[in-house]
Amino acid sequence: MLGNVVYHGTFKHLLYLFQTEKHIGSHDYRYWHYPGYSKIFSKFFGSFIKGKFIQIQHGIIHIKSERGFHYDPEKPYDVICVSSQYEKVLLRDHFGHSEEVLKITGLCRYDKLENQEVDEKSIIFMPTWRKGLHKKEEFLSSEYYRRIEEFLSDEGFISLLRTQGIKLVLYLHVKLQHHSRYFEKYENDVVRVVGLGEESVQELIKKGNLMITDYSSVSLDFAYLNKPVLFYQWDFSEYVEGYDVQNPKEYQEMRFGYICKTKGELLEHVEEYLLNDFQVNPIHGEKSDLYFEYRDRNNCKRVYEVIEGL
């Protein structure tokens, strides 16, 4: 049992919303409002919502973008919890938040994120989503589908996995999970396609030995556990333009893993990690350290102390 729960969208929620002294959330504060992310509600009733606003975050902000978490003068946060000095400077200098509200605590959920020892070693392939790929026809005719398909069907790669006794797990982003079935034909004794609800992302991260992604922030969870990440970015120019990524050169320089633009480059580095027992490249390890001030499982304690101190 969770204890005292106020259900979102109820009259009790509305009543508490106007009386709360401290609003604590991990997403945009407007999602905490009644009835959710409503611009109309915020416009007419936002000024009546008092109290302190504390943003504990659900992930690490690591990209300069014209979208996202910019300072909002209408409802500025009293505290924003960040994971490192790097993230703090990014939120201050690029997103416009003041130095005083940015507190280096680490993410609460990382206190439960730890490596899980299993007999079977695995590579976790988690590409993020793309716009315009919701429909079957759009998806199957996309370069996104083709790149994943050619990787899963590479006979040399499959043979290497068998020789080394390694499993490959494909897990699509939740927005594209309904397309997972189109890759099931490539499942075999070393390739597995995991659908939504079959296994949590957290469990896959805990058990995996190597992660392959393109741009997903889930790579930071993997790096937090001091495990290697490969970035398969076949469409980098299109991606940074479509998602308003500022300073693409800096973005790539801050990646904590090899950046691969072709299947050949990707397979080369996968084999390298298979043969060195998944040891993180020291240069990549130093880069990943910039994102984490703490790896001590005391993030919740620090967040609690910050909130208590308001």
mmCIF file of C-alpha atoms in Angstrom:
data_model
loop_
_atom_site.group_PDB
_atom_site.id
_atom_site.type_symbol
_atom_site.label_atom_id
_atom_site.label_comp_id
_atom_site.label_asym_id
_atom_site.label_seq_id
_atom_site.Cartn_x
_atom_site.Cartn_y
_atom_site.Cartn_z
ATOM 1 C CA MET A 1 0.000 0.000 0.000
ATOM 2 C CA LEU A 2 1.217 3.483 -0.848
ATOM 3 C CA GLY A 3 -0.480 5.150 2.117
ATOM 4 C CA ASN A 4 -1.959 8.615 1.640
ATOM 5 C CA VAL A 5 -2.807 8.879 -2.052
ATOM 6 C CA VAL A 6 -4.659 11.717 -3.750
ATOM 7 C CA TYR A 7 -5.894 10.631 -7.159
ATOM 8 C CA HIS A 8 -5.145 12.962 -10.041
ATOM 9 C CA GLY A 9 -8.158 14.772 -11.466
ATOM 10 C CA THR A 10 -10.375 14.418 -8.406
ATOM 11 C CA PHE A 11 -11.966 17.195 -6.368
ATOM 12 C CA LYS A 12 -9.628 16.306 -3.507
ATOM 13 C CA HIS A 13 -6.685 16.833 -5.857
ATOM 14 C CA LEU A 14 -7.994 20.284 -6.765
ATOM 15 C CA LEU A 15 -8.551 21.165 -3.120
ATOM 16 C CA TYR A 16 -5.061 20.090 -2.096
ATOM 17 C CA LEU A 17 -3.486 21.797 -5.082
ATOM 18 C CA PHE A 18 -4.482 25.240 -3.807
ATOM 19 C CA GLN A 19 -3.353 24.533 -0.232
ATOM 20 C CA THR A 20 -0.089 22.660 -0.754
ATOM 21 C CA GLU A 21 3.031 24.202 0.757
ATOM 22 C CA LYS A 22 5.490 22.148 -1.295
ATOM 23 C CA HIS A 23 4.851 20.801 -4.791
ATOM 24 C CA ILE A 24 7.312 18.016 -5.650
ATOM 25 C CA GLY A 25 7.465 16.400 -9.076
ATOM 26 C CA SER A 26 9.736 14.838 -11.666
ATOM 27 C CA HIS A 27 8.110 16.301 -14.817
ATOM 28 C CA ASP A 28 6.873 19.705 -15.995
ATOM 29 C CA TYR A 29 4.954 21.321 -13.119
ATOM 30 C CA ARG A 30 1.905 21.769 -15.353
ATOM 31 C CA TYR A 31 1.364 18.011 -15.266
ATOM 32 C CA TRP A 32 0.798 18.341 -11.516
ATOM 33 C CA HIS A 33 -2.095 20.730 -12.102
ATOM 34 C CA TYR A 34 -5.754 19.846 -12.344
ATOM 35 C CA PRO A 35 -6.748 18.503 -14.850
ATOM 36 C CA GLY A 36 -3.195 17.883 -15.991
ATOM 37 C CA TYR A 37 -1.237 19.698 -18.674
ATOM 38 C CA SER A 38 -3.929 22.328 -19.359
ATOM 39 C CA LYS A 39 -2.895 25.750 -20.605
ATOM 40 C CA ILE A 40 -6.410 27.054 -19.943
ATOM 41 C CA PHE A 41 -6.327 25.899 -16.335
ATOM 42 C CA SER A 42 -2.858 27.374 -15.851
ATOM 43 C CA LYS A 43 -3.934 30.663 -17.405
ATOM 44 C CA PHE A 44 -6.968 31.210 -15.183
ATOM 45 C CA PHE A 45 -5.996 29.430 -11.971
ATOM 46 C CA GLY A 46 -2.199 29.265 -12.016
ATOM 47 C CA SER A 47 -1.820 32.412 -9.922
ATOM 48 C CA PHE A 48 -3.858 30.831 -7.111
ATOM 49 C CA ILE A 49 -1.435 27.927 -6.752
ATOM 50 C CA LYS A 50 1.013 28.878 -4.036
ATOM 51 C CA GLY A 51 3.785 27.098 -2.206
ATOM 52 C CA LYS A 52 7.265 26.007 -3.177
ATOM 53 C CA PHE A 53 7.907 24.144 -6.427
ATOM 54 C CA ILE A 54 10.571 21.433 -6.306
ATOM 55 C CA GLN A 55 11.713 19.663 -9.472
ATOM 56 C CA ILE A 56 13.449 16.365 -8.609
ATOM 57 C CA GLN A 57 13.696 15.260 -12.284
ATOM 58 C CA HIS A 58 13.324 11.784 -13.797
ATOM 59 C CA GLY A 59 16.401 12.002 -16.011
ATOM 60 C CA ILE A 60 19.590 13.962 -16.599
ATOM 61 C CA ILE A 61 19.475 16.959 -18.920
ATOM 62 C CA HIS A 62 22.490 16.683 -21.187
ATOM 63 C CA ILE A 63 21.509 18.332 -24.497
ATOM 64 C CA LYS A 64 21.324 21.997 -25.426
ATOM 65 C CA SER A 65 17.955 22.378 -27.126
ATOM 66 C CA GLU A 66 15.530 25.159 -27.964
ATOM 67 C CA ARG A 67 12.805 22.961 -26.523
ATOM 68 C CA GLY A 68 12.476 21.576 -23.070
ATOM 69 C CA PHE A 69 13.322 22.755 -19.620
ATOM 70 C CA HIS A 70 13.737 26.525 -19.959
ATOM 71 C CA TYR A 71 13.186 29.076 -17.205
ATOM 72 C CA ASP A 72 9.521 30.070 -16.901
ATOM 73 C CA PRO A 73 9.001 33.472 -15.218
ATOM 74 C CA GLU A 74 5.318 32.679 -14.634
ATOM 75 C CA LYS A 75 6.131 29.770 -12.336
ATOM 76 C CA PRO A 76 9.844 29.566 -11.506
ATOM 77 C CA TYR A 77 11.066 26.551 -9.573
ATOM 78 C CA ASP A 78 12.333 27.048 -6.045
ATOM 79 C CA VAL A 79 14.587 23.998 -6.355
ATOM 80 C CA ILE A 80 15.809 21.946 -9.302
ATOM 81 C CA CYS A 81 17.744 18.815 -8.404
ATOM 82 C CA VAL A 82 20.595 17.998 -10.790
ATOM 83 C CA SER A 83 23.190 15.248 -10.964
ATOM 84 C CA SER A 84 26.448 17.104 -11.615
ATOM 85 C CA GLN A 85 28.226 20.408 -11.996
ATOM 86 C CA TYR A 86 28.021 19.882 -15.767
ATOM 87 C CA GLU A 87 24.220 19.672 -15.687
ATOM 88 C CA LYS A 88 24.034 22.611 -13.296
ATOM 89 C CA VAL A 89 26.012 24.852 -15.645
ATOM 90 C CA LEU A 90 23.893 23.686 -18.601
ATOM 91 C CA LEU A 91 20.640 24.583 -16.825
ATOM 92 C CA ARG A 92 22.052 27.919 -15.706
ATOM 93 C CA ASP A 93 23.784 29.139 -18.848
ATOM 94 C CA HIS A 94 21.594 27.622 -21.573
ATOM 95 C CA PHE A 95 18.182 27.123 -19.988
ATOM 96 C CA GLY A 96 18.219 30.300 -17.886
ATOM 97 C CA HIS A 97 17.688 28.992 -14.350
ATOM 98 C CA SER A 98 19.339 30.825 -11.474
ATOM 99 C CA GLU A 99 22.354 29.430 -9.646
ATOM 100 C CA GLU A 100 20.515 29.478 -6.307
ATOM 101 C CA VAL A 101 17.782 27.003 -7.256
ATOM 102 C CA LEU A 102 20.105 24.377 -8.761
ATOM 103 C CA LYS A 103 21.089 21.748 -6.203
ATOM 104 C CA ILE A 104 23.454 18.859 -6.954
ATOM 105 C CA THR A 105 21.777 15.850 -5.352
ATOM 106 C CA GLY A 106 21.611 13.106 -7.981
ATOM 107 C CA LEU A 107 18.455 11.326 -9.166
ATOM 108 C CA CYS A 108 16.368 9.587 -6.519
ATOM 109 C CA ARG A 109 15.727 6.556 -8.708
ATOM 110 C CA TYR A 110 19.461 5.895 -9.073
ATOM 111 C CA ASP A 111 19.558 4.751 -5.447
ATOM 112 C CA LYS A 112 17.878 1.533 -6.628
ATOM 113 C CA LEU A 113 19.871 1.194 -9.842
ATOM 114 C CA GLU A 114 22.603 -1.392 -9.438
ATOM 115 C CA ASN A 115 24.279 -4.088 -11.494
ATOM 116 C CA GLN A 116 22.655 -7.491 -11.347
ATOM 117 C CA GLU A 117 24.902 -10.486 -11.764
ATOM 118 C CA VAL A 118 23.500 -13.093 -14.164
ATOM 119 C CA ASP A 119 25.040 -16.130 -15.823
ATOM 120 C CA GLU A 120 24.082 -14.988 -19.324
ATOM 121 C CA LYS A 121 25.863 -11.973 -20.812
ATOM 122 C CA SER A 122 23.857 -9.675 -23.061
ATOM 123 C CA ILE A 123 23.914 -6.665 -25.371
ATOM 124 C CA ILE A 124 20.928 -4.337 -24.992
ATOM 125 C CA PHE A 125 19.873 -2.530 -28.196
ATOM 126 C CA MET A 126 17.601 0.420 -27.349
ATOM 127 C CA PRO A 127 17.128 2.919 -30.176
ATOM 128 C CA THR A 128 14.960 5.907 -29.335
ATOM 129 C CA TRP A 129 11.901 6.998 -31.322
ATOM 130 C CA ARG A 130 11.515 9.170 -34.419
ATOM 131 C CA LYS A 131 8.725 11.420 -35.627
ATOM 132 C CA GLY A 132 6.434 10.220 -38.374
ATOM 133 C CA LEU A 133 6.869 6.484 -37.802
ATOM 134 C CA HIS A 134 3.616 5.640 -36.032
ATOM 135 C CA LYS A 135 1.890 4.004 -38.996
ATOM 136 C CA LYS A 136 2.957 0.618 -40.341
ATOM 137 C CA GLU A 137 3.650 1.868 -43.876
ATOM 138 C CA GLU A 138 5.800 4.763 -42.656
ATOM 139 C CA PHE A 139 7.748 2.532 -40.323
ATOM 140 C CA LEU A 140 8.475 -0.324 -42.738
ATOM 141 C CA SER A 141 9.653 2.064 -45.457
ATOM 142 C CA SER A 142 11.926 4.064 -43.123
ATOM 143 C CA GLU A 143 15.697 4.051 -42.839
ATOM 144 C CA TYR A 144 15.146 3.504 -39.126
ATOM 145 C CA TYR A 145 13.582 0.099 -39.799
ATOM 146 C CA ARG A 146 16.162 -0.794 -42.432
ATOM 147 C CA ARG A 147 19.136 -0.010 -40.174
ATOM 148 C CA ILE A 148 17.809 -2.118 -37.323
ATOM 149 C CA GLU A 149 16.827 -4.941 -39.670
ATOM 150 C CA GLU A 150 20.237 -5.167 -41.339
ATOM 151 C CA PHE A 151 21.941 -5.242 -37.945
ATOM 152 C CA LEU A 152 19.738 -8.029 -36.573
ATOM 153 C CA SER A 153 20.126 -10.108 -39.727
ATOM 154 C CA ASP A 154 23.921 -9.879 -40.105
ATOM 155 C CA GLU A 155 25.071 -13.506 -40.244
ATOM 156 C CA GLY A 156 28.634 -12.717 -39.199
ATOM 157 C CA PHE A 157 27.383 -10.887 -36.129
ATOM 158 C CA ILE A 158 24.980 -13.689 -35.199
ATOM 159 C CA SER A 159 27.814 -16.196 -35.548
ATOM 160 C CA LEU A 160 30.025 -14.073 -33.278
ATOM 161 C CA LEU A 161 27.299 -13.930 -30.630
ATOM 162 C CA ARG A 162 26.976 -17.712 -30.680
ATOM 163 C CA THR A 163 30.730 -18.211 -30.469
ATOM 164 C CA GLN A 164 31.027 -15.855 -27.501
ATOM 165 C CA GLY A 165 27.831 -17.056 -25.792
ATOM 166 C CA ILE A 166 26.244 -13.594 -25.829
ATOM 167 C CA LYS A 167 22.564 -12.678 -26.239
ATOM 168 C CA LEU A 168 21.260 -9.602 -28.092
ATOM 169 C CA VAL A 169 18.072 -8.001 -26.752
ATOM 170 C CA LEU A 170 16.115 -5.464 -28.837
ATOM 171 C CA TYR A 171 13.794 -3.135 -26.926
ATOM 172 C CA LEU A 172 12.069 -0.369 -28.888
ATOM 173 C CA HIS A 173 11.031 2.960 -27.381
ATOM 174 C CA VAL A 174 7.541 2.901 -25.864
ATOM 175 C CA LYS A 175 6.213 5.136 -28.683
ATOM 176 C CA LEU A 176 7.285 2.537 -31.251
ATOM 177 C CA GLN A 177 6.635 -0.623 -29.247
ATOM 178 C CA HIS A 178 3.669 -1.539 -31.453
ATOM 179 C CA HIS A 179 6.191 -2.134 -34.266
ATOM 180 C CA SER A 180 8.222 -4.711 -32.320
ATOM 181 C CA ARG A 181 6.426 -7.550 -34.089
ATOM 182 C CA TYR A 182 8.120 -6.667 -37.386
ATOM 183 C CA PHE A 183 11.458 -7.727 -35.914
ATOM 184 C CA GLU A 184 10.279 -10.975 -34.345
ATOM 185 C CA LYS A 185 11.203 -12.891 -37.509
ATOM 186 C CA TYR A 186 14.853 -12.332 -36.562
ATOM 187 C CA GLU A 187 14.514 -13.980 -33.171
ATOM 188 C CA ASN A 188 16.635 -17.072 -32.632
ATOM 189 C CA ASP A 189 18.782 -18.679 -29.960
ATOM 190 C CA VAL A 190 20.847 -15.476 -29.505
ATOM 191 C CA VAL A 191 18.462 -12.670 -30.571
ATOM 192 C CA ARG A 192 15.407 -11.714 -28.533
ATOM 193 C CA VAL A 193 12.825 -8.969 -29.123
ATOM 194 C CA VAL A 194 11.328 -7.757 -25.846
ATOM 195 C CA GLY A 195 7.892 -6.168 -25.909
ATOM 196 C CA LEU A 196 6.332 -3.677 -23.520
ATOM 197 C CA GLY A 197 5.473 -5.346 -20.222
ATOM 198 C CA GLU A 198 7.632 -8.428 -20.770
ATOM 199 C CA GLU A 199 10.607 -7.002 -18.925
ATOM 200 C CA SER A 200 11.260 -3.538 -17.526
ATOM 201 C CA VAL A 201 13.879 -1.198 -18.948
ATOM 202 C CA GLN A 202 15.384 -1.026 -15.468
ATOM 203 C CA GLU A 203 15.855 -4.803 -15.324
ATOM 204 C CA LEU A 204 17.431 -4.908 -18.779
ATOM 205 C CA ILE A 205 19.864 -2.165 -17.774
ATOM 206 C CA LYS A 206 20.809 -3.946 -14.564
ATOM 207 C CA LYS A 207 21.543 -7.225 -16.350
ATOM 208 C CA GLY A 208 23.068 -5.947 -19.609
ATOM 209 C CA ASN A 209 26.809 -5.851 -20.313
ATOM 210 C CA LEU A 210 26.833 -3.496 -23.312
ATOM 211 C CA MET A 211 24.263 -0.989 -24.551
ATOM 212 C CA ILE A 212 23.714 0.107 -28.140
ATOM 213 C CA THR A 213 21.512 3.135 -28.654
ATOM 214 C CA ASP A 214 21.346 6.129 -30.954
ATOM 215 C CA TYR A 215 20.367 9.162 -28.872
ATOM 216 C CA SER A 216 18.407 7.758 -25.939
ATOM 217 C CA SER A 217 19.048 9.263 -22.511
ATOM 218 C CA VAL A 218 18.741 5.736 -21.109
ATOM 219 C CA SER A 219 22.419 5.497 -22.034
ATOM 220 C CA LEU A 220 23.151 7.634 -18.966
ATOM 221 C CA ASP A 221 21.583 4.999 -16.723
ATOM 222 C CA PHE A 222 23.925 2.448 -18.257
ATOM 223 C CA ALA A 223 26.940 4.717 -17.878
ATOM 224 C CA TYR A 224 25.999 5.347 -14.252
ATOM 225 C CA LEU A 225 26.682 1.640 -13.678
ATOM 226 C CA ASN A 226 30.121 2.015 -15.306
ATOM 227 C CA LYS A 227 29.166 -0.103 -18.308
ATOM 228 C CA PRO A 228 30.041 0.583 -21.976
ATOM 229 C CA VAL A 229 27.722 2.294 -24.457
ATOM 230 C CA LEU A 230 27.866 2.452 -28.264
ATOM 231 C CA PHE A 231 26.031 5.198 -30.169
ATOM 232 C CA TYR A 232 24.731 4.101 -33.576
ATOM 233 C CA GLN A 233 23.910 7.493 -35.158
ATOM 234 C CA TRP A 234 23.290 6.853 -38.836
ATOM 235 C CA ASP A 235 21.068 9.956 -39.208
ATOM 236 C CA PHE A 236 22.840 12.469 -36.975
ATOM 237 C CA SER A 237 22.391 15.561 -39.183
ATOM 238 C CA GLU A 238 18.672 14.956 -39.645
ATOM 239 C CA TYR A 239 18.162 14.159 -35.984
ATOM 240 C CA VAL A 240 19.820 17.273 -34.530
ATOM 241 C CA GLU A 241 17.916 19.469 -36.981
ATOM 242 C CA GLY A 242 14.563 17.833 -36.308
ATOM 243 C CA TYR A 243 14.949 17.982 -32.534
ATOM 244 C CA ASP A 244 16.547 21.435 -32.304
ATOM 245 C CA VAL A 245 19.807 20.224 -30.782
ATOM 246 C CA GLN A 246 22.120 23.198 -30.314
ATOM 247 C CA ASN A 247 25.879 22.890 -30.920
ATOM 248 C CA PRO A 248 25.916 19.360 -32.424
ATOM 249 C CA LYS A 249 29.730 19.239 -32.286
ATOM 250 C CA GLU A 250 29.743 19.700 -28.514
ATOM 251 C CA TYR A 251 26.971 17.115 -28.205
ATOM 252 C CA GLN A 252 29.085 14.494 -29.956
ATOM 253 C CA GLU A 253 32.253 15.440 -28.086
ATOM 254 C CA MET A 254 30.456 14.780 -24.804
ATOM 255 C CA ARG A 255 29.333 11.259 -25.788
ATOM 256 C CA PHE A 256 30.764 8.640 -23.445
ATOM 257 C CA GLY A 257 31.100 5.900 -26.059
ATOM 258 C CA TYR A 258 32.137 5.266 -29.648
ATOM 259 C CA ILE A 259 29.929 7.001 -32.239
ATOM 260 C CA CYS A 260 29.176 4.727 -35.197
ATOM 261 C CA LYS A 261 27.633 5.917 -38.452
ATOM 262 C CA THR A 262 27.653 2.599 -40.330
ATOM 263 C CA LYS A 263 26.857 -1.007 -39.507
ATOM 264 C CA GLY A 264 30.497 -1.866 -40.172
ATOM 265 C CA GLU A 265 31.748 0.597 -37.545
ATOM 266 C CA LEU A 266 29.173 -0.641 -35.074
ATOM 267 C CA LEU A 267 30.095 -4.305 -35.518
ATOM 268 C CA GLU A 268 33.791 -3.467 -35.221
ATOM 269 C CA HIS A 269 33.303 -1.890 -31.794
ATOM 270 C CA VAL A 270 30.856 -4.558 -30.639
ATOM 271 C CA GLU A 271 33.491 -7.188 -31.384
ATOM 272 C CA GLU A 272 36.093 -5.106 -29.545
ATOM 273 C CA TYR A 273 33.956 -5.123 -26.396
ATOM 274 C CA LEU A 274 33.174 -8.813 -26.714
ATOM 275 C CA LEU A 275 36.869 -9.634 -26.847
ATOM 276 C CA ASN A 276 37.899 -7.395 -23.923
ATOM 277 C CA ASP A 277 35.092 -8.619 -21.646
ATOM 278 C CA PHE A 278 33.131 -5.345 -21.862
ATOM 279 C CA GLN A 279 35.778 -3.128 -20.269
ATOM 280 C CA VAL A 280 34.912 0.576 -20.554
ATOM 281 C CA ASN A 281 37.343 2.663 -22.590
ATOM 282 C CA PRO A 282 39.105 4.955 -20.036
ATOM 283 C CA ILE A 283 38.414 8.077 -22.133
ATOM 284 C CA HIS A 284 34.705 7.258 -22.249
ATOM 285 C CA GLY A 285 34.740 6.538 -18.529
ATOM 286 C CA GLU A 286 36.157 9.992 -17.814
ATOM 287 C CA LYS A 287 33.436 11.603 -19.935
ATOM 288 C CA SER A 288 30.643 9.694 -18.203
ATOM 289 C CA ASP A 289 32.010 10.769 -14.815
ATOM 290 C CA LEU A 290 31.183 14.378 -15.739
ATOM 291 C CA TYR A 291 27.471 13.540 -15.536
ATOM 292 C CA PHE A 292 27.515 12.074 -12.024
ATOM 293 C CA GLU A 293 28.648 13.881 -8.903
ATOM 294 C CA TYR A 294 27.611 10.914 -6.773
ATOM 295 C CA ARG A 295 27.381 7.136 -7.104
ATOM 296 C CA ASP A 296 26.726 6.408 -3.437
ATOM 297 C CA ARG A 297 22.992 5.608 -3.143
ATOM 298 C CA ASN A 298 22.377 8.670 -0.990
ATOM 299 C CA ASN A 299 20.547 10.735 -3.609
ATOM 300 C CA CYS A 300 17.168 10.390 -1.851
ATOM 301 C CA LYS A 301 18.741 11.572 1.396
ATOM 302 C CA ARG A 302 20.212 14.658 -0.278
ATOM 303 C CA VAL A 303 16.932 15.474 -2.040
ATOM 304 C CA TYR A 304 15.029 15.102 1.234
ATOM 305 C CA GLU A 305 17.445 17.399 3.047
ATOM 306 C CA VAL A 306 17.135 20.057 0.330
ATOM 307 C CA ILE A 307 13.325 19.950 0.529
ATOM 308 C CA GLU A 308 13.371 20.055 4.342
ATOM 309 C CA GLY A 309 15.630 23.090 4.191
ATOM 310 C CA LEU A 310 13.164 25.211 2.206
#
